[in-house]
Amino acid sequence: MSDTFAIGELGRATDTKVETVRYYERIGLLSQPRRTSGNYRAYDRGHLNRLSFIRRSRDLGFSLDQVRALLDLADQRDRPCEAVDEIARGHLAAVERKIADLEALRDELRGMVRQCGHGAVRDCRIIEALSPGDALAAAPG
Amino acid sequence: MSDTFAIGELGRATDTKVETVRYYERIGLLSQPRRTSGNYRAYDRGHLNRLSFIRRSRDLGFSLDQVRALLDLADQRDRPCEAVDEIARGHLAAVERKIADLEALRDELRGMVRQCGHGAVRDCRIIEALSPGDALAAAPG
DNA sequence: CTTGACCCTGTAGTTGCTACAGGGTCCATA
DNA sequence: TATGGACCCTGTAGCAACTACAGGGTCAAG
């Protein structure tokens, strides 16, 4: 039974495009696999595990740099995991900030959309809300 | 007194980097201003208004393509504003989807961080949560 | 007349892929 | 044995939306 995989199989197993797998190799996130006589990449279970880790981390929104750091840490099994915790906490904080930003934005957009009177553009509250207001209109000559 | 502005002034007035102003001009979002004898860009109040509109729209998360569409619509003052409404609603829906995604993500991250026992990496629940689980461990030989 | 702040063009970098172009390999089927 | 199609290879360019130079020019103050 194959305990090596071609790049396409690896991609299907991890829901990753072939180009993306090669990209991860190029940027040094995934180690180079051995090659077959025909110069095809031949991956093993270690690669599969590593790529799964990468994809799961990416799905959780970690940047490639963070993933790289997490992978390095995951390899140092005896070290304390504070650094891991810190990366996760930092990312969590960033996600929470982003949610707050988007919620503020959502509220503004909701307000705009609610006020739209569906008349002519000249009376459109959305356009109005986007247009420079008092600060400019009241600019002293 | 100046009713024209150099690019740096325009940038300060709209909280936009000079390079970004030039970028907007390059991609046709902001019209080319007249030039001084020394080949400096000389902007007028119209440019200032337009750039303010762009920045405000960008702050609200509209893409440059959406901004372009909004600008076009804003110029057609007699037309009905349905298209404007549609862009805003579409964007609102996208923002709401994104918030939901991020909230799911936040919950997962919170769960991971909460479980971290601060021991060695080998016991780290965060790494564990990121690592490929049963699907692979249980893969039949 | 020089210093320093500002401006100019053009190009390349960022993030995380994705999409070719222009080939080579491999395997099954006719 | 030929051939077709699925797969693989490298290398490069593209996407959004800027940002950051390099290598110069302009202009006002001292």
Tab-separated table of C-alpha atoms (C1' of nucleotides) in Angstrom:
chain	number	residue	atom	x	y	z
A	1	MET	CA	0.000	0.000	0.000
A	2	SER	CA	1.234	3.419	-0.852
A	3	ASP	CA	2.780	5.062	2.125
A	4	THR	CA	3.950	7.816	-0.129
A	5	PHE	CA	1.709	10.244	-1.946
A	6	ALA	CA	1.942	12.276	-5.089
A	7	ILE	CA	1.292	15.966	-4.708
A	8	GLY	CA	-2.253	15.674	-5.993
A	9	GLU	CA	-3.133	13.037	-3.428
A	10	LEU	CA	-1.627	15.134	-0.674
A	11	GLY	CA	-3.656	18.061	-1.886
A	12	ARG	CA	-6.898	16.112	-1.907
A	13	ALA	CA	-6.164	14.719	1.557
A	14	THR	CA	-5.652	18.173	3.033
A	15	ASP	CA	-7.958	20.237	0.854
A	16	THR	CA	-5.048	22.165	-0.558
A	17	LYS	CA	-4.388	23.143	-4.137
A	18	VAL	CA	-1.322	21.612	-5.700
A	19	GLU	CA	0.069	25.065	-6.389
A	20	THR	CA	-0.329	25.932	-2.752
A	21	VAL	CA	1.581	22.863	-1.641
A	22	ARG	CA	4.437	23.819	-3.943
A	23	TYR	CA	4.188	27.366	-2.634
A	24	TYR	CA	4.570	26.162	0.954
A	25	GLU	CA	7.633	24.248	-0.097
A	26	ARG	CA	9.077	27.259	-1.865
A	27	ILE	CA	8.754	29.462	1.194
A	28	GLY	CA	10.213	26.749	3.394
A	29	LEU	CA	7.095	25.914	5.350
A	30	LEU	CA	6.944	22.368	4.093
A	31	SER	CA	10.198	20.438	3.703
A	32	GLN	CA	11.222	19.132	0.320
A	33	PRO	CA	10.071	15.592	-0.225
A	34	ARG	CA	12.187	13.042	-2.000
A	35	ARG	CA	11.672	12.708	-5.723
A	36	THR	CA	10.788	9.719	-7.824
A	37	SER	CA	12.870	8.722	-10.823
A	38	GLY	CA	10.500	10.790	-12.922
A	39	ASN	CA	11.132	13.828	-10.700
A	40	TYR	CA	7.740	13.681	-9.061
A	41	ARG	CA	7.471	14.734	-5.426
A	42	ALA	CA	6.881	11.738	-3.142
A	43	TYR	CA	5.429	12.724	0.216
A	44	ASP	CA	5.224	10.599	3.332
A	45	ARG	CA	2.981	10.592	6.369
A	46	GLY	CA	5.163	13.189	8.092
A	47	HIS	CA	4.498	15.632	5.293
A	48	LEU	CA	0.831	14.860	5.478
A	49	ASN	CA	0.753	15.587	9.209
A	50	ARG	CA	2.694	18.782	8.792
A	51	LEU	CA	0.534	20.052	5.986
A	52	SER	CA	-2.594	19.223	7.969
A	53	PHE	CA	-1.223	21.271	10.844
A	54	ILE	CA	-0.505	24.162	8.516
A	55	ARG	CA	-3.958	24.079	6.967
A	56	ARG	CA	-5.736	23.838	10.283
A	57	SER	CA	-3.740	26.795	11.576
A	58	ARG	CA	-4.482	28.778	8.453
A	59	ASP	CA	-8.166	28.001	8.778
A	60	LEU	CA	-7.997	29.448	12.256
A	61	GLY	CA	-6.571	32.610	10.763
A	62	PHE	CA	-2.950	32.333	11.843
A	63	SER	CA	-0.574	34.083	9.456
A	64	LEU	CA	2.089	32.052	7.699
A	65	ASP	CA	4.680	33.601	9.994
A	66	GLN	CA	2.686	32.510	13.008
A	67	VAL	CA	2.290	29.049	11.526
A	68	ARG	CA	6.031	28.886	11.008
A	69	ALA	CA	6.583	29.806	14.649
A	70	LEU	CA	4.010	27.279	15.826
A	71	LEU	CA	5.642	24.560	13.766
A	72	ASP	CA	9.059	25.370	15.203
A	73	LEU	CA	7.622	25.243	18.702
A	74	ALA	CA	5.735	22.060	18.066
A	75	ASP	CA	9.041	20.431	17.202
A	76	GLN	CA	10.654	21.404	20.502
A	77	ARG	CA	8.643	19.007	22.590
A	78	ASP	CA	10.496	19.562	25.913
A	79	ARG	CA	10.284	23.326	26.000
A	80	PRO	CA	7.513	25.031	27.923
A	81	CYS	CA	4.574	25.987	25.816
A	82	GLU	CA	4.308	29.599	26.883
A	83	ALA	CA	5.379	30.838	23.486
A	84	VAL	CA	2.639	28.778	21.911
A	85	ASP	CA	0.129	30.234	24.285
A	86	GLU	CA	1.359	33.725	23.541
A	87	ILE	CA	0.937	33.323	19.799
A	88	ALA	CA	-2.561	31.961	20.250
A	89	ARG	CA	-3.511	34.673	22.706
A	90	GLY	CA	-2.097	37.360	20.451
A	91	HIS	CA	-4.088	36.029	17.559
A	92	LEU	CA	-7.219	35.758	19.663
A	93	ALA	CA	-6.827	39.389	20.677
A	94	ALA	CA	-6.410	40.402	17.049
A	95	VAL	CA	-9.527	38.474	16.077
A	96	GLU	CA	-11.480	40.130	18.869
A	97	ARG	CA	-10.317	43.560	17.753
A	98	LYS	CA	-11.309	42.781	14.217
A	99	ILE	CA	-14.760	41.640	15.291
A	100	ALA	CA	-15.259	44.866	17.212
A	101	ASP	CA	-14.157	46.899	14.195
A	102	LEU	CA	-16.485	45.015	11.915
A	103	GLU	CA	-19.377	45.398	14.299
A	104	ALA	CA	-18.914	49.141	14.370
A	105	LEU	CA	-18.784	49.098	10.621
A	106	ARG	CA	-21.853	46.912	10.366
A	107	ASP	CA	-23.788	49.344	12.537
A	108	GLU	CA	-22.805	52.258	10.338
A	109	LEU	CA	-23.738	50.404	7.205
A	110	ARG	CA	-27.045	49.364	8.714
A	111	GLY	CA	-27.795	52.959	9.550
A	112	MET	CA	-27.011	54.032	6.018
A	113	VAL	CA	-29.071	51.318	4.405
A	114	ARG	CA	-31.996	51.934	6.731
A	115	GLN	CA	-32.106	55.597	5.799
A	116	CYS	CA	-32.075	55.043	2.059
A	117	GLY	CA	-35.281	56.571	0.695
A	118	HIS	CA	-34.920	54.923	-2.736
A	119	GLY	CA	-35.308	58.269	-4.430
A	120	ALA	CA	-32.857	59.925	-6.796
A	121	VAL	CA	-29.152	59.850	-6.192
A	122	ARG	CA	-29.236	63.556	-5.373
A	123	ASP	CA	-31.239	62.720	-2.243
A	124	CYS	CA	-29.471	59.500	-1.416
A	125	ARG	CA	-28.551	59.271	2.229
A	126	ILE	CA	-25.904	56.689	1.531
A	127	ILE	CA	-24.024	58.947	-0.831
A	128	GLU	CA	-24.570	61.737	1.613
A	129	ALA	CA	-23.133	59.686	4.438
A	130	LEU	CA	-20.053	59.019	2.377
A	131	SER	CA	-19.607	62.578	1.219
A	132	PRO	CA	-17.434	65.020	3.094
A	133	GLY	CA	-19.672	66.928	5.413
A	134	ASP	CA	-19.437	69.933	7.647
A	135	ALA	CA	-15.708	69.927	8.033
A	136	LEU	CA	-15.332	70.933	4.423
A	137	ALA	CA	-18.557	72.771	3.792
A	138	ALA	CA	-17.803	75.016	6.725
A	139	ALA	CA	-14.185	75.567	5.768
A	140	PRO	CA	-13.565	79.286	6.110
A	141	GLY	CA	-12.571	81.129	2.969
B	1	MET	CA	-6.152	81.409	1.215
B	2	SER	CA	-4.695	78.695	-0.984
B	3	ASP	CA	-7.520	77.084	-2.853
B	4	THR	CA	-5.119	74.612	-4.344
B	5	PHE	CA	-3.157	72.064	-2.380
B	6	ALA	CA	0.062	70.196	-2.858
B	7	ILE	CA	-0.137	66.452	-2.570
B	8	GLY	CA	1.237	66.453	0.968
B	9	GLU	CA	-1.423	68.881	2.148
B	10	LEU	CA	-4.131	66.810	0.498
B	11	GLY	CA	-2.732	63.744	2.203
B	12	ARG	CA	-2.733	65.383	5.625
B	13	ALA	CA	-6.263	66.676	5.098
B	14	THR	CA	-7.599	63.232	4.275
B	15	ASP	CA	-5.275	61.054	6.333
B	16	THR	CA	-3.869	59.478	3.207
B	17	LYS	CA	-0.259	58.706	2.396
B	18	VAL	CA	1.169	60.611	-0.534
B	19	GLU	CA	1.962	57.338	-2.285
B	20	THR	CA	-1.623	56.275	-1.889
B	21	VAL	CA	-2.904	59.477	-3.463
B	22	ARG	CA	-0.634	58.892	-6.451
B	23	TYR	CA	-1.791	55.285	-6.530
B	24	TYR	CA	-5.437	56.352	-6.707
B	25	GLU	CA	-4.549	58.613	-9.589
B	26	ARG	CA	-2.665	55.826	-11.360
B	27	ILE	CA	-5.628	53.461	-11.187
B	28	GLY	CA	-7.993	56.188	-12.339
B	29	LEU	CA	-9.906	56.642	-9.104
B	30	LEU	CA	-8.814	60.219	-8.652
B	31	SER	CA	-8.573	62.461	-11.691
B	32	GLN	CA	-5.273	64.001	-12.655
B	33	PRO	CA	-4.847	67.449	-11.174
B	34	ARG	CA	-3.229	70.284	-13.062
B	35	ARG	CA	0.492	70.722	-12.607
B	36	THR	CA	2.475	73.711	-11.469
B	37	SER	CA	5.396	75.057	-13.494
B	38	GLY	CA	7.638	72.841	-11.395
B	39	ASN	CA	5.531	69.788	-12.286
B	40	TYR	CA	3.956	69.540	-8.847
B	41	ARG	CA	0.387	68.293	-8.594
B	42	ALA	CA	-2.021	71.116	-7.694
B	43	TYR	CA	-5.296	69.847	-6.266
B	44	ASP	CA	-8.503	71.804	-5.812
B	45	ARG	CA	-11.479	71.458	-3.518
B	46	GLY	CA	-13.146	69.013	-5.898
B	47	HIS	CA	-10.236	66.640	-5.526
B	48	LEU	CA	-10.360	67.059	-1.795
B	49	ASN	CA	-14.040	66.148	-1.700
B	50	ARG	CA	-13.555	63.187	-3.953
B	51	LEU	CA	-10.631	61.845	-1.984
B	52	SER	CA	-12.566	62.280	1.249
B	53	PHE	CA	-15.381	60.244	-0.238
B	54	ILE	CA	-12.954	57.541	-1.281
B	55	ARG	CA	-11.307	57.389	2.125
B	56	ARG	CA	-14.559	57.302	3.992
B	57	SER	CA	-15.788	54.497	1.761
B	58	ARG	CA	-12.547	52.594	2.238
B	59	ASP	CA	-12.798	53.029	5.989
B	60	LEU	CA	-16.215	51.432	5.776
B	61	GLY	CA	-14.606	48.497	4.040
B	62	PHE	CA	-15.820	49.040	0.485
B	63	SER	CA	-13.425	47.638	-2.090
B	64	LEU	CA	-11.846	49.964	-4.618
B	65	ASP	CA	-14.150	48.547	-7.257
B	66	GLN	CA	-17.142	49.309	-5.105
B	67	VAL	CA	-15.825	52.793	-4.441
B	68	ARG	CA	-15.434	53.316	-8.153
B	69	ALA	CA	-19.043	52.273	-8.689
B	70	LEU	CA	-20.246	54.507	-5.876
B	71	LEU	CA	-18.367	57.460	-7.308
B	72	ASP	CA	-19.869	56.891	-10.730
B	73	LEU	CA	-23.331	56.707	-9.208
B	74	ALA	CA	-22.774	59.754	-7.049
B	75	ASP	CA	-22.102	61.702	-10.216
B	76	GLN	CA	-25.402	60.706	-11.834
B	77	ARG	CA	-27.539	62.823	-9.580
B	78	ASP	CA	-30.880	62.273	-11.394
B	79	ARG	CA	-30.800	58.497	-11.515
B	80	PRO	CA	-32.555	56.440	-8.868
B	81	CYS	CA	-30.324	55.327	-6.066
B	82	GLU	CA	-31.198	51.654	-6.105
B	83	ALA	CA	-27.784	50.672	-7.354
B	84	VAL	CA	-26.225	52.573	-4.468
B	85	ASP	CA	-28.446	50.761	-2.036
B	86	GLU	CA	-27.566	47.442	-3.574
B	87	ILE	CA	-23.847	47.999	-3.219
B	88	ALA	CA	-24.276	49.030	0.391
B	89	ARG	CA	-26.536	46.081	1.172
B	90	GLY	CA	-24.187	43.663	-0.515
B	91	HIS	CA	-21.327	44.995	1.499
B	92	LEU	CA	-23.336	44.875	4.694
B	93	ALA	CA	-24.137	41.228	4.038
B	94	ALA	CA	-20.457	40.478	3.444
B	95	VAL	CA	-19.520	42.211	6.676
B	96	GLU	CA	-22.123	40.233	8.569
B	97	ARG	CA	-20.833	36.987	7.119
B	98	LYS	CA	-17.315	37.933	8.072
B	99	ILE	CA	-18.330	38.735	11.624
B	100	ALA	CA	-20.013	35.349	11.942
B	101	ASP	CA	-16.903	33.614	10.613
B	102	LEU	CA	-14.654	35.482	12.990
B	103	GLU	CA	-16.911	34.738	15.920
B	104	ALA	CA	-16.714	31.022	15.220
B	105	LEU	CA	-12.977	31.364	14.971
B	106	ARG	CA	-12.784	33.359	18.174
B	107	ASP	CA	-14.697	30.656	20.016
B	108	GLU	CA	-12.319	27.988	18.819
B	109	LEU	CA	-9.300	30.038	19.787
B	110	ARG	CA	-10.779	30.755	23.187
B	111	GLY	CA	-11.311	27.066	23.752
B	112	MET	CA	-7.719	26.342	22.837
B	113	VAL	CA	-6.272	29.080	24.978
B	114	ARG	CA	-8.451	28.142	27.931
B	115	GLN	CA	-7.185	24.586	27.847
B	116	CYS	CA	-3.513	25.461	27.760
B	117	GLY	CA	-1.937	23.913	30.855
B	118	HIS	CA	1.327	25.851	30.525
B	119	GLY	CA	3.336	22.698	30.681
B	120	ALA	CA	5.764	21.373	28.095
B	121	VAL	CA	5.050	21.577	24.424
B	122	ARG	CA	4.569	17.814	24.341
B	123	ASP	CA	1.445	18.251	26.475
B	124	CYS	CA	0.274	21.463	24.879
B	125	ARG	CA	-3.390	21.402	24.074
B	126	ILE	CA	-2.999	24.163	21.554
B	127	ILE	CA	-0.513	22.221	19.503
B	128	GLU	CA	-2.676	19.184	19.957
B	129	ALA	CA	-5.714	21.047	18.709
B	130	LEU	CA	-3.799	22.053	15.625
B	131	SER	CA	-2.347	18.626	14.974
B	132	PRO	CA	-4.046	16.124	12.730
B	133	GLY	CA	-6.165	13.936	14.883
B	134	ASP	CA	-8.047	10.709	14.561
B	135	ALA	CA	-8.479	10.792	10.861
B	136	LEU	CA	-4.785	10.195	10.435
B	137	ALA	CA	-3.920	8.369	13.628
B	138	ALA	CA	-6.612	5.870	12.824
B	139	ALA	CA	-5.688	5.532	9.182
B	140	PRO	CA	-5.638	1.849	8.462
B	141	GLY	CA	-2.294	0.448	7.355
C	1	DC	C1'	24.404	79.094	-1.879
C	2	DT	C1'	23.332	75.570	0.783
C	3	DT	C1'	20.207	73.000	3.670
C	4	DG	C1'	16.085	70.565	4.255
C	5	DA	C1'	11.421	69.752	3.313
C	6	DC	C1'	8.906	68.670	-0.074
C	7	DC	C1'	7.886	66.875	-4.794
C	8	DC	C1'	8.685	63.761	-9.171
C	9	DT	C1'	8.917	58.956	-11.747
C	10	DG	C1'	9.431	54.228	-11.784
C	11	DT	C1'	9.890	49.919	-9.827
C	12	DA	C1'	9.726	46.355	-6.450
C	13	DG	C1'	8.008	44.590	-2.133
C	14	DT	C1'	4.089	42.980	0.977
C	15	DT	C1'	0.452	38.490	1.998
C	16	DG	C1'	-1.146	34.194	0.519
C	17	DC	C1'	-2.044	32.310	-2.775
C	18	DT	C1'	-3.759	31.331	-7.921
C	19	DA	C1'	-3.248	30.827	-12.860
C	20	DC	C1'	-1.080	30.156	-16.651
C	21	DA	C1'	2.607	28.583	-20.394
C	22	DG	C1'	5.231	25.218	-22.077
C	23	DG	C1'	6.778	21.306	-21.291
C	24	DG	C1'	7.652	15.972	-19.164
C	25	DT	C1'	5.782	11.338	-17.098
C	26	DC	C1'	2.916	7.540	-16.549
C	27	DC	C1'	-0.535	4.227	-17.307
C	28	DA	C1'	-4.396	2.167	-19.626
C	29	DT	C1'	-6.470	1.053	-23.644
C	30	DA	C1'	-6.879	0.084	-28.834
D	1	DT	C1'	3.244	0.063	-30.160
D	2	DA	C1'	0.920	4.197	-30.335
D	3	DT	C1'	-1.891	7.507	-28.239
D	4	DG	C1'	-4.778	9.806	-25.150
D	5	DG	C1'	-5.608	11.826	-20.891
D	6	DA	C1'	-4.521	12.552	-16.222
D	7	DC	C1'	-1.136	13.857	-13.764
D	8	DC	C1'	3.423	16.080	-12.769
D	9	DC	C1'	7.444	19.639	-13.531
D	10	DT	C1'	9.544	24.693	-13.590
D	11	DG	C1'	9.093	29.447	-13.919
D	12	DT	C1'	6.710	33.555	-14.132
D	13	DA	C1'	2.979	36.790	-13.693
D	14	DG	C1'	-1.272	38.151	-11.635
D	15	DC	C1'	-4.722	39.516	-7.691
D	16	DA	C1'	-5.915	43.598	-3.678
D	17	DA	C1'	-4.479	47.733	-1.932
D	18	DC	C1'	-1.204	49.709	-0.836
D	19	DT	C1'	3.893	50.764	0.878
D	20	DA	C1'	8.697	51.607	0.341
D	21	DC	C1'	12.386	52.644	-1.765
D	22	DA	C1'	16.029	54.706	-5.340
D	23	DG	C1'	17.516	58.391	-7.655
D	24	DG	C1'	16.536	62.460	-8.847
D	25	DG	C1'	14.144	67.689	-9.206
D	26	DT	C1'	11.987	72.117	-6.848
D	27	DC	C1'	11.538	75.628	-3.696
D	28	DA	C1'	11.695	78.704	0.336
D	29	DA	C1'	14.455	80.131	4.310
D	30	DG	C1'	18.642	81.546	6.295
